[in-house]
Coordinates of N, CA and C in Angstrom, one line a residue:
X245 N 131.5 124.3 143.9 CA 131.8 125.5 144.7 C 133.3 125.9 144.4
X246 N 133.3 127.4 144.0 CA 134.7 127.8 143.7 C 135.1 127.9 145.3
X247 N 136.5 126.8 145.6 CA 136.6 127.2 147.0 C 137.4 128.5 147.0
X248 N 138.3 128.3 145.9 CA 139.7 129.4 145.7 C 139.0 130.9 146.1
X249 N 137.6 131.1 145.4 CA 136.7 132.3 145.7 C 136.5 132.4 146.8
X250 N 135.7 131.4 147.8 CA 135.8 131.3 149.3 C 137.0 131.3 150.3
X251 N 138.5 131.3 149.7 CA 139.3 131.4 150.4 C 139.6 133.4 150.2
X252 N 139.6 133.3 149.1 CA 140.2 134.9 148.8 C 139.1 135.8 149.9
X253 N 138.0 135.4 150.1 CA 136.8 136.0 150.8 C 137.3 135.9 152.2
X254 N 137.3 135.1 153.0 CA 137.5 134.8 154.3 C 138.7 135.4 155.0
X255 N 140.2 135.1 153.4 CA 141.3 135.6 153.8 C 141.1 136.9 154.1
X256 N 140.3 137.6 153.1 CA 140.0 139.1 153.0 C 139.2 139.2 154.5
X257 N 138.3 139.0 155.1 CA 137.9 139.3 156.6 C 138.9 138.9 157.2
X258 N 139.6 138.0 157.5 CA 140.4 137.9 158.9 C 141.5 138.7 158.8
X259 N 142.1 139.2 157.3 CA 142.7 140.0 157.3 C 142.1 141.4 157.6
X260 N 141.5 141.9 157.2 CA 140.6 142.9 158.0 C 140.2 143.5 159.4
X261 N 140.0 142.0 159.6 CA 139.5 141.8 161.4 C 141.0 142.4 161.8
X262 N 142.2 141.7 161.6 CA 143.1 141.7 161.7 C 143.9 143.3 161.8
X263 N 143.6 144.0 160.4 CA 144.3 145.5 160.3 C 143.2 146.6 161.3
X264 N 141.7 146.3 161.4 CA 141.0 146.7 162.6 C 141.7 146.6 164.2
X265 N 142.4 145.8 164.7 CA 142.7 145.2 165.8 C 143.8 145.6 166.3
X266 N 144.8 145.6 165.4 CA 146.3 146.1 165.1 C 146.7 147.5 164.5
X267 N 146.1 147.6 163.1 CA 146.6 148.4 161.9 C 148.1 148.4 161.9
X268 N 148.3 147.1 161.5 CA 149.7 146.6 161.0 C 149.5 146.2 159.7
X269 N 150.1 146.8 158.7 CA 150.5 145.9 157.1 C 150.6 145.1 157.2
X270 N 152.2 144.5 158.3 CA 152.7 143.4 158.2 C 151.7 142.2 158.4
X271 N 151.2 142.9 159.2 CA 150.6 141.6 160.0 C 149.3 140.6 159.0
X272 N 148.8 142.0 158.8 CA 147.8 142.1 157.9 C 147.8 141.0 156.8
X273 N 148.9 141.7 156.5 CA 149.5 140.6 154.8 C 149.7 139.9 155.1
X274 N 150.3 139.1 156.1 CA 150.9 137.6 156.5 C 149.6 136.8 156.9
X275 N 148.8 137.2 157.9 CA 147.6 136.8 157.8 C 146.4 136.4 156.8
X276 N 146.7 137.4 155.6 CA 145.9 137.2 154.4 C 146.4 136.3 153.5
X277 N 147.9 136.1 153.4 CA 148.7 135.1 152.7 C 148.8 133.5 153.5
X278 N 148.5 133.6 154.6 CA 148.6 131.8 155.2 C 147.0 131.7 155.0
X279 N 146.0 132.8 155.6 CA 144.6 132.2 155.1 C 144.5 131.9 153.4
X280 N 145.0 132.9 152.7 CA 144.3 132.2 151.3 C 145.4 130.9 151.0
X281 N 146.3 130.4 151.4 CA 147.2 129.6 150.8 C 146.7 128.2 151.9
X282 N 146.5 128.2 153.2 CA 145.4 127.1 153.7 C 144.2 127.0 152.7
X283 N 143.6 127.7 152.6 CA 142.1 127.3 151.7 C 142.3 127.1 150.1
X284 N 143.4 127.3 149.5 CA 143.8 126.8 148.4 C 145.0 126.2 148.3
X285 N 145.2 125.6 149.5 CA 145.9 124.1 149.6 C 145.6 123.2 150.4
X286 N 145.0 123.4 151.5 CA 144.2 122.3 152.4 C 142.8 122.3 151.8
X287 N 142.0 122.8 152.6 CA 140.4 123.4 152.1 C 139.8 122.6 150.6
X288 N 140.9 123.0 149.9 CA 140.2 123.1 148.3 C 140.4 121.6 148.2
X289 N 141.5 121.3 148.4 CA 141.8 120.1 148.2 C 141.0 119.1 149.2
X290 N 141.0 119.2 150.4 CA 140.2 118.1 151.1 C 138.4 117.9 151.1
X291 N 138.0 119.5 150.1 CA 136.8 119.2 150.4 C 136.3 118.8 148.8
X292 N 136.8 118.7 147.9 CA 137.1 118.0 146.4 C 136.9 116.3 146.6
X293 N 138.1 116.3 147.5 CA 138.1 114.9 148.0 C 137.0 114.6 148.6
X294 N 136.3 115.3 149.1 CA 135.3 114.6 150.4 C 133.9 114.5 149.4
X295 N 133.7 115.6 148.2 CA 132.7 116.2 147.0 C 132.5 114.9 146.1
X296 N 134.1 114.4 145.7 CA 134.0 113.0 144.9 C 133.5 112.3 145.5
X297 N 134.3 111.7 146.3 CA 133.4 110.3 147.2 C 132.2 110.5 147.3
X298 N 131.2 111.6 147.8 CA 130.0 111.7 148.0 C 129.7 111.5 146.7
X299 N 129.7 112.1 145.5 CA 128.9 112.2 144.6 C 129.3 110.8 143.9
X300 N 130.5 109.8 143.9 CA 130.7 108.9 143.3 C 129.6 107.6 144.1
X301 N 129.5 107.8 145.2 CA 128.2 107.1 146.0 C 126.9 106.9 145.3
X302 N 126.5 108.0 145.3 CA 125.3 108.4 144.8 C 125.4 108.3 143.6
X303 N 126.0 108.2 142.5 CA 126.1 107.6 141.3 C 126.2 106.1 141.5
X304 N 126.8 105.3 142.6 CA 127.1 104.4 142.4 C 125.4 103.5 143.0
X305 N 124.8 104.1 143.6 CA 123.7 104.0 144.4 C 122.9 103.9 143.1
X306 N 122.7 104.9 142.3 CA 122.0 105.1 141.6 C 122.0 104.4 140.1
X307 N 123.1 103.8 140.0 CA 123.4 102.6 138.9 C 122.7 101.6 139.0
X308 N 123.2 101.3 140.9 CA 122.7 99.6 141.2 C 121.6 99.9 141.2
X309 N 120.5 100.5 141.4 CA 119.2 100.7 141.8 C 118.4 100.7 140.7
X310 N 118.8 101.2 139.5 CA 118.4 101.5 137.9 C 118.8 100.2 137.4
X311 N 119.9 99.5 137.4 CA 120.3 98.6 136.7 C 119.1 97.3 137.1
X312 N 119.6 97.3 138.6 CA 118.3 96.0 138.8 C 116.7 95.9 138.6
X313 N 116.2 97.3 139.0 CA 114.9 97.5 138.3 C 114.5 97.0 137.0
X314 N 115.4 97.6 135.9 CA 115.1 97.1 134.6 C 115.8 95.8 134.0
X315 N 116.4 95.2 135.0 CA 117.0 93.8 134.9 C 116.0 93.0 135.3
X316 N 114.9 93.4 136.3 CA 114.0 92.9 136.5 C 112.9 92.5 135.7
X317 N 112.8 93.7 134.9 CA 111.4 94.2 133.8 C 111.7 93.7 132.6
X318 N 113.0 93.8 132.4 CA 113.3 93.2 131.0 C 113.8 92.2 130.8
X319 N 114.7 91.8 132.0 CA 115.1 90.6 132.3 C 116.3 90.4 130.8
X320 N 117.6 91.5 130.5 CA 118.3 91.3 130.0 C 119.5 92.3 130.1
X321 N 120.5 92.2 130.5 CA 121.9 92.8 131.3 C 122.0 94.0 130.5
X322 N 122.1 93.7 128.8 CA 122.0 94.6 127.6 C 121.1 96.3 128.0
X323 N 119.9 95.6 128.0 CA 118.8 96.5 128.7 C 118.9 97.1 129.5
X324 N 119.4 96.7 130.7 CA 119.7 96.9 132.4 C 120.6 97.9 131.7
X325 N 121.8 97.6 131.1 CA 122.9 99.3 131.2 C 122.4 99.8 130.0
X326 N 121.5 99.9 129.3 CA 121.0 100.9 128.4 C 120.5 101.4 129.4
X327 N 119.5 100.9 129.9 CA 118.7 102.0 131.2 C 119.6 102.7 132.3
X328 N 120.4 101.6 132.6 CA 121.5 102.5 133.9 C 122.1 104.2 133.4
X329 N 122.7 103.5 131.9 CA 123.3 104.8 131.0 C 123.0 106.4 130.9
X330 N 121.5 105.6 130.8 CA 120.3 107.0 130.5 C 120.0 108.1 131.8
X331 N 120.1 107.2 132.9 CA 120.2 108.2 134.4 C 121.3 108.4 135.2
X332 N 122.5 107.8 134.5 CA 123.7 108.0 134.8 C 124.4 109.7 134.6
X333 N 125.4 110.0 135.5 CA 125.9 111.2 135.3 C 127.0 111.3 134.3
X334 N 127.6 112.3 133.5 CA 128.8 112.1 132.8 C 129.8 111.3 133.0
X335 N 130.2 111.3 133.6 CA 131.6 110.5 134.6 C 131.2 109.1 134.5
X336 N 130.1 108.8 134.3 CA 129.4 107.2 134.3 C 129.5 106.7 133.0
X337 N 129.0 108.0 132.2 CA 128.3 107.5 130.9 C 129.9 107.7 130.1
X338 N 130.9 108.2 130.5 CA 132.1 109.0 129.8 C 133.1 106.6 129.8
X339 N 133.1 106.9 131.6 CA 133.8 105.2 131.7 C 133.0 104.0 130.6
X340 N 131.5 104.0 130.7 CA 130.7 103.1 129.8 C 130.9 103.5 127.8
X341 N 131.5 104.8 127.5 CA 131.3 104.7 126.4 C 132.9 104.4 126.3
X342 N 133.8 104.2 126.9 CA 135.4 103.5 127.1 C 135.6 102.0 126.7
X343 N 134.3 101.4 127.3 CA 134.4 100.1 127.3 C 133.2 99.4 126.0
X344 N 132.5 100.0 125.1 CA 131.7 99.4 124.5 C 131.4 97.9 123.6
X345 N 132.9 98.0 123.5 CA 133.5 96.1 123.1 C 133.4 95.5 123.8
X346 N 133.3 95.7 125.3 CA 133.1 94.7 126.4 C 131.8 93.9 126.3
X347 N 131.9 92.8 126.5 CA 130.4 92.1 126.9 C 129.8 93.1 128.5
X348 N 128.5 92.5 128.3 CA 127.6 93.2 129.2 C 128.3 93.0 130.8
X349 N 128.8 91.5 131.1 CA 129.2 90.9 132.3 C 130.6 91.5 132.5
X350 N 131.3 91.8 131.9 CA 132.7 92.7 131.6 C 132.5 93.9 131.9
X351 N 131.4 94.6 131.4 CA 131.2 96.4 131.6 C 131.1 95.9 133.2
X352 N 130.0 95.4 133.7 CA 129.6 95.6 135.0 C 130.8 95.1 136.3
X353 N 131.8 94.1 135.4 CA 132.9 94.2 136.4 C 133.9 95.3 136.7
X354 N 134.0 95.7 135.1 CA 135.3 96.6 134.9 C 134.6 98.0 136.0
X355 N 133.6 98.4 135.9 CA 133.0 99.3 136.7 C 133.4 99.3 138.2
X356 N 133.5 97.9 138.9 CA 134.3 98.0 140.0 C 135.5 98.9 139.8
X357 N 136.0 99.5 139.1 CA 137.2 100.1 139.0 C 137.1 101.3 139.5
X358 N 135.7 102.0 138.9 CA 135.1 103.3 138.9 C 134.2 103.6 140.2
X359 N 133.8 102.2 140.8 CA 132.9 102.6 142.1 C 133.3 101.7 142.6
X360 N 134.3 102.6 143.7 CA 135.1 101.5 144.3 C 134.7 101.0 145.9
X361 N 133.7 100.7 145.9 CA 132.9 100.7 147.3 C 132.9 99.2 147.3
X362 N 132.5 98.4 148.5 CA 132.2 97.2 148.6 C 130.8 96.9 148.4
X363 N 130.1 97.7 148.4 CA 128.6 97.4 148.0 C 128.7 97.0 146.5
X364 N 129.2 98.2 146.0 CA 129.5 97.7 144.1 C 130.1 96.3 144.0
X365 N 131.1 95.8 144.5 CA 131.4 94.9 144.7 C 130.5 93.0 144.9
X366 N 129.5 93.8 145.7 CA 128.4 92.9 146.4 C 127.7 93.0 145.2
X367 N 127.0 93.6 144.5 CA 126.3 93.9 142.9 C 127.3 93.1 142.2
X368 N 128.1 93.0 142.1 CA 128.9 92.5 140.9 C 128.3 90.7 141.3
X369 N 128.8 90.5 142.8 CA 128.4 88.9 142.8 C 127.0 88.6 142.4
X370 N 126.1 89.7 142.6 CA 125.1 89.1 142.5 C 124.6 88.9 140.9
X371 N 124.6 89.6 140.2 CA 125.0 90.0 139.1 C 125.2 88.7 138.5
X372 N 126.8 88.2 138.7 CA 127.3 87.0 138.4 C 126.6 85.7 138.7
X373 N 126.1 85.8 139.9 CA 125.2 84.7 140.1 C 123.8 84.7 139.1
X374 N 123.1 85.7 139.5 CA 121.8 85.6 138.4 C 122.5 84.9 137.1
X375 N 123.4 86.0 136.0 CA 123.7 85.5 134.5 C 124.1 83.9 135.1
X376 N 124.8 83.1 135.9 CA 125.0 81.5 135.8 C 123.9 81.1 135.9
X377 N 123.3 81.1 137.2 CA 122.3 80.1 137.5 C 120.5 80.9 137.3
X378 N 120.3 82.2 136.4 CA 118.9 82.9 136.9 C 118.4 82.8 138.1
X379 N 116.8 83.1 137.6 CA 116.3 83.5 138.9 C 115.9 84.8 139.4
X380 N 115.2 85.2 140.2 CA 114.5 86.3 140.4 C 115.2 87.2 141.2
X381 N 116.1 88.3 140.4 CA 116.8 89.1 140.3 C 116.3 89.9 141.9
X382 N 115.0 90.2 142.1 CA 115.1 91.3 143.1 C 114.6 90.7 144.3
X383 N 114.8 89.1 144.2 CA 114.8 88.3 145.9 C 116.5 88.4 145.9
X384 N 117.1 88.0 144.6 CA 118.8 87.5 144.7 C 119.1 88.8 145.3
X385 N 119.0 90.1 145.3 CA 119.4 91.4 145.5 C 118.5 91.6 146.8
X386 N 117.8 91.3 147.7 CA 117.3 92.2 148.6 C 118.2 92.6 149.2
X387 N 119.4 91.8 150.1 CA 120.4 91.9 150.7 C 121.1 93.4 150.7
X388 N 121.3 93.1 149.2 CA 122.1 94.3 148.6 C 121.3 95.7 148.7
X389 N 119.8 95.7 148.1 CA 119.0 96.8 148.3 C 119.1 97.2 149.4
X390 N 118.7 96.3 150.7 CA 118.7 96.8 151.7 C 119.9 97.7 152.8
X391 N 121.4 97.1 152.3 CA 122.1 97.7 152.5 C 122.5 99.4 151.5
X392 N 122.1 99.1 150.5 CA 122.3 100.2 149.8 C 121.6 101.5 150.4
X393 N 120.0 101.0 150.2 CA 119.6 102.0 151.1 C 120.0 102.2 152.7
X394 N 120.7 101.7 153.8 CA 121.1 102.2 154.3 C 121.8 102.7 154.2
X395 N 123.0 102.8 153.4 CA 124.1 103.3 153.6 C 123.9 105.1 153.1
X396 N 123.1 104.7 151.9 CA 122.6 106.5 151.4 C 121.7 107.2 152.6
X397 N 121.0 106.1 153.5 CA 120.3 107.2 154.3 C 121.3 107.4 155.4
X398 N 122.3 106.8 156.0 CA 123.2 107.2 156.2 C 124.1 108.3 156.0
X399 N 124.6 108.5 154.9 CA 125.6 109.7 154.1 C 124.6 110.8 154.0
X400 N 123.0 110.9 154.0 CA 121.8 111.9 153.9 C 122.4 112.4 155.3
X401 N 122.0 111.7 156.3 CA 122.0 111.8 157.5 C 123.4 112.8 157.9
X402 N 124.2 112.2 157.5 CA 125.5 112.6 157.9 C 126.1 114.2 157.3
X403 N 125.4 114.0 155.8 CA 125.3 115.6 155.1 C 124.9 116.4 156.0
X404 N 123.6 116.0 156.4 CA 122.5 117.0 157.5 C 123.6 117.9 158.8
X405 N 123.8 116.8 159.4 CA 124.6 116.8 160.3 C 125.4 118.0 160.9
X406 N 126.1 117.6 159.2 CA 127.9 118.3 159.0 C 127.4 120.0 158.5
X407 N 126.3 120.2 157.8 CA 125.7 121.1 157.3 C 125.6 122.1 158.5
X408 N 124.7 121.0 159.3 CA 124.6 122.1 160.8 C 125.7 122.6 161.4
X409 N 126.4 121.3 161.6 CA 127.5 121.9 162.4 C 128.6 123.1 161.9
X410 N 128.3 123.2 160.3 CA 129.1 124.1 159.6 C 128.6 125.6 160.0
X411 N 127.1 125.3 159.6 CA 126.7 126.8 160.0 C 126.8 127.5 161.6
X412 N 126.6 126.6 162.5 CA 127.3 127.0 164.2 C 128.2 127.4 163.7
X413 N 129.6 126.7 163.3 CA 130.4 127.2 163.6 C 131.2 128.0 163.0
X414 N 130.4 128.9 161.5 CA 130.8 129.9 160.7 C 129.8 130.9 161.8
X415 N 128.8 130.7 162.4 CA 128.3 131.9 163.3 C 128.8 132.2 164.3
X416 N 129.2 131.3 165.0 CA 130.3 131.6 166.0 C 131.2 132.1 166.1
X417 N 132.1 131.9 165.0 CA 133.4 132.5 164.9 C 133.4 133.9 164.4
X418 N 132.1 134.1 163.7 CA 131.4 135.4 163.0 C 131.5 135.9 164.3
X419 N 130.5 135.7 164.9 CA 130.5 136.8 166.4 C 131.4 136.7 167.2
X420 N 132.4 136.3 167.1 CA 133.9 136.3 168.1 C 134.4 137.5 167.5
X421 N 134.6 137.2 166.1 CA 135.1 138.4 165.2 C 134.7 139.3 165.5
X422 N 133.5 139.8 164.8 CA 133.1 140.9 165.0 C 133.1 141.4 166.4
X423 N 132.9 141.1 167.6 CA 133.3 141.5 169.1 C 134.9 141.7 168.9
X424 N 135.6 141.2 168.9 CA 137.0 141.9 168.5 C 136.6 143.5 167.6
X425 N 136.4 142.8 166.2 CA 136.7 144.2 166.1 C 135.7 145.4 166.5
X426 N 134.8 145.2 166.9 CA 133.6 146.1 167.7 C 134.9 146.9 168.7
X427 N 134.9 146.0 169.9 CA 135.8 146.5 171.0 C 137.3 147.2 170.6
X428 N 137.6 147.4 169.3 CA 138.5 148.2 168.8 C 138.0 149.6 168.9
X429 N 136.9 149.9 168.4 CA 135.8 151.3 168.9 C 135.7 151.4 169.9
X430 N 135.0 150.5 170.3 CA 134.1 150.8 171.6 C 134.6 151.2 172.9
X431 N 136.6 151.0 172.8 CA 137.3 151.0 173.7 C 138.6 151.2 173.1
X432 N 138.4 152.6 172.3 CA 139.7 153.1 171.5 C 140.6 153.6 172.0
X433 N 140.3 154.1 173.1 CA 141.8 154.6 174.3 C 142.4 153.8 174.6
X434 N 141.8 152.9 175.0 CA 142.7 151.1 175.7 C 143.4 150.9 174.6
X435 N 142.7 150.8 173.6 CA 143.4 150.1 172.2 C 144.9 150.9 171.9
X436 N 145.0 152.4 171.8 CA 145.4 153.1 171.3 C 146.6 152.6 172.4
X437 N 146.5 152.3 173.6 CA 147.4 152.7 174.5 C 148.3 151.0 174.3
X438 N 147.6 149.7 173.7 CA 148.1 148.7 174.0 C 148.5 148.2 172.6
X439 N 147.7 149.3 171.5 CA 148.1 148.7 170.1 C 149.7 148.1 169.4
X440 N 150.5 149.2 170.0 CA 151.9 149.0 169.0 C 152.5 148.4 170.5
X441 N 152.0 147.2 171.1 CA 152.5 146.2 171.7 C 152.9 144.9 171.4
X442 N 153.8 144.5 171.2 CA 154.4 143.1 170.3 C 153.5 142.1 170.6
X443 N 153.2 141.8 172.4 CA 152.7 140.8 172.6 C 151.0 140.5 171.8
X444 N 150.4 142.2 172.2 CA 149.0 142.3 171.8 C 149.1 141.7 169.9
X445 N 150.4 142.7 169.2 CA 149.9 142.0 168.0 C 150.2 140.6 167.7
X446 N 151.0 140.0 168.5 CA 151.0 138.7 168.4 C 149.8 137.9 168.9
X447 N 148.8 138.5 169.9 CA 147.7 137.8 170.3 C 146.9 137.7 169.9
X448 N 146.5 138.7 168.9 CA 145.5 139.2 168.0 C 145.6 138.2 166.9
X449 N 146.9 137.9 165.9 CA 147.1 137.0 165.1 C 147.3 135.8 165.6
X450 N 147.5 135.1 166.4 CA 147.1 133.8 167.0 C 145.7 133.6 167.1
X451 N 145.0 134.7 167.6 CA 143.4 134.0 167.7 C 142.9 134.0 166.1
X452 N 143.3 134.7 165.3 CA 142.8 134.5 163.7 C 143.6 132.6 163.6
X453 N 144.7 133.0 163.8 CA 145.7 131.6 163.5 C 144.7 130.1 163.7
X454 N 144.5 130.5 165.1 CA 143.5 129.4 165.8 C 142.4 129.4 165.1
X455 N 141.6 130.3 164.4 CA 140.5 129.6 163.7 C 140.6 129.3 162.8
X456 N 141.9 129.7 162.1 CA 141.8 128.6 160.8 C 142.5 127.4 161.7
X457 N 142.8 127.1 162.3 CA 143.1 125.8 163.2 C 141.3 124.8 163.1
X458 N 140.8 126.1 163.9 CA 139.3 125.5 163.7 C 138.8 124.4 163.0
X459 N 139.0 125.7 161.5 CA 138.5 125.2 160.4 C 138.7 123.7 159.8
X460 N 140.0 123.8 160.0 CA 140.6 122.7 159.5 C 140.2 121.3 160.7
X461 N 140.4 121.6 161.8 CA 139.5 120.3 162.6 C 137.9 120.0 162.5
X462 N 137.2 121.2 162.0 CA 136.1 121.1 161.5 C 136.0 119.9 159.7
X463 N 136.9 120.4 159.5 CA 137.0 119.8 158.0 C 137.8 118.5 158.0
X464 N 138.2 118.1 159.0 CA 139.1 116.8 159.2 C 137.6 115.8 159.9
X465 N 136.6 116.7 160.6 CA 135.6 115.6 161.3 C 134.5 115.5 160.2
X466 N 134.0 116.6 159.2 CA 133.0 116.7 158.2 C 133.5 115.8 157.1
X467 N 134.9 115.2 157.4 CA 135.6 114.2 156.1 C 135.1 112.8 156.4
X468 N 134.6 112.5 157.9 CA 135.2 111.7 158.1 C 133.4 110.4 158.0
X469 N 133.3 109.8 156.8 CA 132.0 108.9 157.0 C 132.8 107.9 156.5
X470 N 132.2 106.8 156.9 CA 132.2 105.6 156.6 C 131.5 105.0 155.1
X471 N 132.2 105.1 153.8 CA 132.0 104.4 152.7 C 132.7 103.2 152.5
X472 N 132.6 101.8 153.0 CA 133.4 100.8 153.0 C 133.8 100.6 151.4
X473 N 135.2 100.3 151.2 CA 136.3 100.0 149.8 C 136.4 101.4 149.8
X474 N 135.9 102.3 150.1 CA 136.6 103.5 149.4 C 138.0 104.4 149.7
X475 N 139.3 104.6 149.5 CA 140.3 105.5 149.3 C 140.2 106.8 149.3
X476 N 141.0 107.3 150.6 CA 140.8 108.9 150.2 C 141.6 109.1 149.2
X477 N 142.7 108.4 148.8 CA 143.3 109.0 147.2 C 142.7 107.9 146.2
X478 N 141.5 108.0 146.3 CA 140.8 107.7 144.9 C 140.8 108.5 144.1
X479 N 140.5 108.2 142.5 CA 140.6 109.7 141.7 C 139.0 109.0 140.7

């Protein structure tokens, strides 16, 4: 998602809402410059951050899950990340063709580097265990399966969630707006008579102020899941 695109968008309404309410330049432009400069310095940035970690999950999900399957079938590590490779995303297949001199037991550790979760982690032991002692790979792993899949139906769960709560509360603030500027019309004498009032245009820009307040406590609670080992300044 181009967020920069979605900032220039929204800055452009609240500035709007804004010159509807008032018809101040100043105000106008100050408003349209802290909106687009929050969503292309907070916004972009925190929801990038929040974009990785999801999708580095789900890659990482999607390794252990591929890997063990055909470690099972073929019963050879070699095989297991030929197959992992093949359903792997860029970013997977980019780290794996970095390391090709590595033995197989070495790729799958060095990877802890790239999926930095404690479940990856839990795969690496098990991993280690099978190549020492064998054995039937997908009893040594239920553990792991089982937690894996919860934790992805988890993060499903939690997308769903955050999804809803996004759209409330882009409709909400939609219809606050637009009532603002509706009641600019619909009560243009009042307006006319309280417009070039300092306090009014300072009130009018605090309530825009406050929702990107919103926004951003919206986007501080949609950040916030539980991927155990993971770093919000992971890269």
């Amino acid at each position: 998602m181009n967020f920069a695109l979605v900032g220039f968008v929204v800055s452009i309404v609240f500035a709007g809402v804004n010159y509807i309410a008032c018809q101040n330049l100043f105000t106008t432009l100050f408003i349209f410059l802290i909106s687009f400069l929050f969503f292309v310095l907070v916004v972009r940035r925190q929801m990038t951050k929040n974009q990785l970690k999801i999708h580095r999950y789900h890659q990482c999900y999607q390794f252990i899950n591929s890997f063990i399957v055909s470690l099972n079938i073929k019963g050879s590590m070699n095989a297991a990340i030929e197959s992992s490779y093949e359903t792997s995303d860029e970013g997977t297949r980019e780290v794996l063709n970095s390391i090709k001199e590595m033995t197989e037991e070495e790729k799958i550790g060095y990877l802890s580097k790239y999926f930095k979760f404690d479940l990856y982690r839990l795969f690496v032991d098990v991993i280690s265990l099978w190549n020492e002692e064998g054995g039937d790979i997908l009893k040594m792993s239920q553990y792991l399966i089982n937690q894996a899949r919860l934790k992805e139906q988890y993060l499903i769960t939690c997308e769903t969630i955050h999804r809803q709560k996004t759209i409330e509360f882009v409709t909400l603030w939609s219809i606050s707006l637009a009532i603002l500027a509706v009641l600019r019309f619909a009560l243009s004498q009042f307006f006319s008579y309280i417009m070039n009032s300092l306090f009014y245009q300072i009130a009018v820009s605090v309530i825009i102020l406050f929702a990107l307040f919103s926004i951003y406590v919206l986007l501080t609670r949609v950040s916030k899941f539980d991927l155990e080992g993971w770093k919000d300044d992971e890269k």
